[in-house]
Amino acid sequence: MASAEELAVIEKAKVLMVGAGGIGCELLKTLALTGFKDIHLIDLDTIEVSNLNRQFLFRKQHVGQSKAKVAREAVLKFKPDLKIEAYHANVKNSDFNVDYFRQFNVVLNGLDNVDARRHVNRLCLAAGVPLVESGSTGYLGQVTVHVKDRTECYECQTKELPKTYPVCTITSTPSKPVHCIVWAKDLLFGKLFGDKNQSSDLVVHTTDQNTSAATEDAEFFNLKDGETFESYACRVFDGVFGHNIEVALKNEDTWRARKRPRPLHINEVCSDSKRMRIDTLTSTANGSSEHTVSAARMLGLNNHQEVWSLKENASVFLQALELFHATRKKEFGSLVFDKDDQLAVEFVTAAANLRASCFDIPMQSLFEAKGIAGNIVHAIATTNAIISGLIVLEAIKLLMDSLDDCRTTYCLEYPRRRMLLMPAELSGPKSSCYVCSQTPLCLEVNTSNTKLKDIVEKIVKGKLSVNSPIIMQGSYLIYETGEDLEEDMVARYNQNLEKCLDSFPTPIVDGSILLLEDLQQEFTCSLQIKHRETFDEEKEPDNMVLSGKFSTAARDQTSLGLVQPAVDNNPIQAIEDDDEVILVGDAAKSGIKRKSLEEDAVVSGKRQRTEAS
Amino acid sequence: MATGLAQARLAEERKSWRKSHPHGFVAKPEAQPDGSLNVMLWRCTIPGKEGTDWEGGSFPLSLQFSESYPTKPPVCAFPAGFFHPNVYQSGKVCLSIINEGDGWKPSISVKQILMGIQDLLDTPNPASPARHEAYLLFIKNKTAYKRKIVEQAKKYPSLP
Ligand SMILES: [Zn+2]
């Protein structure tokens, strides 16, 4: 329970929650029960059936509705005096700008993707609002605290990104179940039911008349006139698992150091008479609706945890392909794999297993294949509940102004040092961090009547002494100078100089950030634009005001990846090796390292040297 | 919106390319109709090496970068149908230094990528064929392969 003192602060606090999913549902409930009264909630997702087992604020009748809005209503039912603003929107939407973030005492993340986390991190830094960041994967979870200039920001550490696989491995030389699943889901499924115009490298091409791959023909995957669903499905089977493998086998060099795959033909797997088959048309006519259609169920394969035999996989493949044609034809051309689409999961499981069998790779159960295909580690409600409890505890410490007591807490699957919740001290900001080590300069300007030229002359060259400026807005270079530029580029850039800030294709308006570089000097800074209508002619003759810390950092090459960075991929592992871990309740002194003054001096010194050269 | 790590690094790559680049190569962020350059998509041309069947050609290649660059490599592609044993029908290049989990390192520069691909033109890697038809011709019928390459080089003439 919170103390009276804490409760007073909690009741006055205004918090922003980003994400109303697995962690979000638990978090909103915990905030409400802890006594928080003023909560904003942003989530762009709608509720799906697969959410219902753990996102307990949602019920079946809410499927398809906004997570944020339904979560709000559900909590208001047991805490009607709460003020909850729910937005069914993307947090990256420009409505949620720096000024929006400034109104909160603390921001709490319950997000599921790195991209949105980075965005919130940057806005919190810009607005100077503390952030409690969280994440969970199965039994594992983590909660940490980010405060501008005092702790690491979310981007100080390089994050491990989800793995992608080289196309060659997927199309020619799979060696793991996941390679086959990616092949079935991204290549085969797309080729059969998705956008035909999307280029795909599934097809093996050859000019040799006698060995031309069956699937080379653009028409191969289409149902021919007069062809029955069954003979179509068998033809696709033989082409994809038989003929294409035979063609691939002709690349002798490929198999010199690898195990040669084995082609599969339908008649070898199960002869015509023994094929498990249920008449697609009659059984679908029996009232099963489109989205509950299941080839596996028709074939009596109801245990999703069991690995099907080769013959069963072949039967599911054929049956699913027939069912797609019989019941889902109108979606062809626009279907994308979705882990909640039962028939799609069955088809992908069977196709991946058949390919796995060709390459002598272990087959997977539908349940496992679905997990891999959807990149899912099955979420655990209890982990999310623990994580949201920890988020609220850290938030309270921040509100009580006790940053020194804040910790990063890891939630573990197996106890270490007899603990399942492992706390660690927060680290100070990394001076090499590209995101938080930069203090953006602020430029107040009237964005509707100031031209880019005015900024280049008065500020960039005049005040910041940049010789050959390069100006970038997001992913776009909007201005460069230099003798090496082609004439047509010079002409375009000269046109840009004459444009008013707010008339750029991506308008430069209040809250926009420009990145400024020098072609020759090692100079980089960002310029945050603040719109102001009028200026005092006498005191502000430039009609713009530049403010902010003036010493800009020479860019650290490590943070740009130019020097290979030492990546800390496994924070949990790192902790285990670290003897500095602090136990719960340990009244150790603050571990937060402040950015040293010497370091700042070195950085501005570099800049001076560059100028002098 | 905010300029991230990928954009900052690409600005750096652009700067270093402008300061110096190998002769005959072009690499430039795509020009937008409005007069800005998109640093996430580069339009490049690679000259065929002198003294090889590729000589005289200037081959267009696009580099598509993602927000995860430089942790992840760009997707490098010639026009669809480009004839080479290690280039897929879609034009995508199969080369270890631009394969994540293979030879890619965040420190590899745009310059190194382009020179690596120039090398690949005349020295295909038979161990990872991406296009069977080109691979077979290269293995079985060197004369016909050479003819196809010379023909293709004429299709992409160098600008004077
Ligand atoms: Zn940082």
PDB file of N, CA, C and O in Angstrom, chain A residues 417 419 422-425 574-583 586:
ATOM      1  N   ARG A 417      20.423 -16.513  -7.878  1.00  0.00           N
ATOM      2  CA  ARG A 417      20.669 -16.046  -6.503  1.00  0.00           C
ATOM      3  C   ARG A 417      19.366 -16.048  -5.726  1.00  0.00           C
ATOM      4  O   ARG A 417      19.018 -15.086  -5.047  1.00  0.00           O
ATOM      5  N   MET A 419      16.461 -15.492  -6.644  1.00  0.00           N
ATOM      6  CA  MET A 419      15.497 -14.431  -6.931  1.00  0.00           C
ATOM      7  C   MET A 419      14.927 -14.601  -8.327  1.00  0.00           C
ATOM      8  O   MET A 419      15.639 -14.928  -9.264  1.00  0.00           O
ATOM      9  N   MET A 422      15.036  -9.598 -10.450  1.00  0.00           N
ATOM     10  CA  MET A 422      16.429  -9.223 -10.267  1.00  0.00           C
ATOM     11  C   MET A 422      16.600  -7.731 -10.520  1.00  0.00           C
ATOM     12  O   MET A 422      16.458  -7.285 -11.652  1.00  0.00           O
ATOM     13  N   PRO A 423      16.851  -6.944  -9.455  1.00  0.00           N
ATOM     14  CA  PRO A 423      17.009  -5.514  -9.674  1.00  0.00           C
ATOM     15  C   PRO A 423      18.458  -5.132  -9.990  1.00  0.00           C
ATOM     16  O   PRO A 423      19.378  -5.823  -9.584  1.00  0.00           O
ATOM     17  N   ALA A 424      18.634  -4.077 -10.730  1.00  0.00           N
ATOM     18  CA  ALA A 424      19.975  -3.571 -11.029  1.00  0.00           C
ATOM     19  C   ALA A 424      19.929  -2.050 -11.019  1.00  0.00           C
ATOM     20  O   ALA A 424      18.893  -1.455 -11.311  1.00  0.00           O
ATOM     21  N   GLU A 425      21.067  -1.449 -10.666  1.00  0.00           N
ATOM     22  CA  GLU A 425      21.098   0.016 -10.653  1.00  0.00           C
ATOM     23  C   GLU A 425      20.997   0.576 -12.055  1.00  0.00           C
ATOM     24  O   GLU A 425      21.371  -0.066 -13.027  1.00  0.00           O
ATOM     25  N   ALA A 574      24.324 -10.307 -18.992  1.00  0.00           N
ATOM     26  CA  ALA A 574      25.286  -9.321 -18.517  1.00  0.00           C
ATOM     27  C   ALA A 574      25.157  -9.132 -17.004  1.00  0.00           C
ATOM     28  O   ALA A 574      26.133  -8.994 -16.297  1.00  0.00           O
ATOM     29  N   ILE A 575      23.927  -9.154 -16.561  1.00  0.00           N
ATOM     30  CA  ILE A 575      23.709  -8.965 -15.132  1.00  0.00           C
ATOM     31  C   ILE A 575      24.279 -10.102 -14.321  1.00  0.00           C
ATOM     32  O   ILE A 575      24.898  -9.918 -13.308  1.00  0.00           O
ATOM     33  N   GLU A 576      24.084 -11.292 -14.826  1.00  0.00           N
ATOM     34  CA  GLU A 576      24.555 -12.447 -14.092  1.00  0.00           C
ATOM     35  C   GLU A 576      26.066 -12.371 -13.878  1.00  0.00           C
ATOM     36  O   GLU A 576      26.577 -12.759 -12.851  1.00  0.00           O
ATOM     37  N   ASP A 577      26.751 -11.857 -14.874  1.00  0.00           N
ATOM     38  CA  ASP A 577      28.196 -11.770 -14.779  1.00  0.00           C
ATOM     39  C   ASP A 577      28.647 -10.593 -13.925  1.00  0.00           C
ATOM     40  O   ASP A 577      29.811 -10.437 -13.632  1.00  0.00           O
ATOM     41  N   ASP A 578      27.713  -9.773 -13.574  1.00  0.00           N
ATOM     42  CA  ASP A 578      28.065  -8.518 -12.929  1.00  0.00           C
ATOM     43  C   ASP A 578      27.930  -8.664 -11.415  1.00  0.00           C
ATOM     44  O   ASP A 578      26.860  -8.956 -10.909  1.00  0.00           O
ATOM     45  N   ASP A 579      29.004  -8.465 -10.697  1.00  0.00           N
ATOM     46  CA  ASP A 579      28.946  -8.621  -9.254  1.00  0.00           C
ATOM     47  C   ASP A 579      28.341  -7.421  -8.554  1.00  0.00           C
ATOM     48  O   ASP A 579      28.137  -7.421  -7.361  1.00  0.00           O
ATOM     49  N   GLU A 580      28.084  -6.391  -9.330  1.00  0.00           N
ATOM     50  CA  GLU A 580      27.557  -5.168  -8.734  1.00  0.00           C
ATOM     51  C   GLU A 580      26.043  -5.203  -8.525  1.00  0.00           C
ATOM     52  O   GLU A 580      25.462  -4.232  -8.113  1.00  0.00           O
ATOM     53  N   VAL A 581      25.424  -6.339  -8.857  1.00  0.00           N
ATOM     54  CA  VAL A 581      23.974  -6.419  -8.746  1.00  0.00           C
ATOM     55  C   VAL A 581      23.530  -6.152  -7.313  1.00  0.00           C
ATOM     56  O   VAL A 581      24.129  -6.623  -6.358  1.00  0.00           O
ATOM     57  N   ILE A 582      22.498  -5.366  -7.194  1.00  0.00           N
ATOM     58  CA  ILE A 582      22.025  -4.982  -5.866  1.00  0.00           C
ATOM     59  C   ILE A 582      20.791  -5.780  -5.504  1.00  0.00           C
ATOM     60  O   ILE A 582      19.934  -6.016  -6.339  1.00  0.00           O
ATOM     61  N   LEU A 583      20.712  -6.236  -4.281  1.00  0.00           N
ATOM     62  CA  LEU A 583      19.579  -7.046  -3.893  1.00  0.00           C
ATOM     63  C   LEU A 583      18.405  -6.158  -3.513  1.00  0.00           C
ATOM     64  O   LEU A 583      18.566  -4.992  -3.174  1.00  0.00           O
ATOM     65  N   ASP A 586      18.217  -3.469  -0.627  1.00  0.00           N
ATOM     66  CA  ASP A 586      19.557  -2.979  -0.326  1.00  0.00           C
ATOM     67  C   ASP A 586      19.553  -1.445  -0.392  1.00  0.00           C
ATOM     68  O   ASP A 586      19.153  -0.868  -1.378  1.00  0.00           O
TER      69      ASP A 586
END
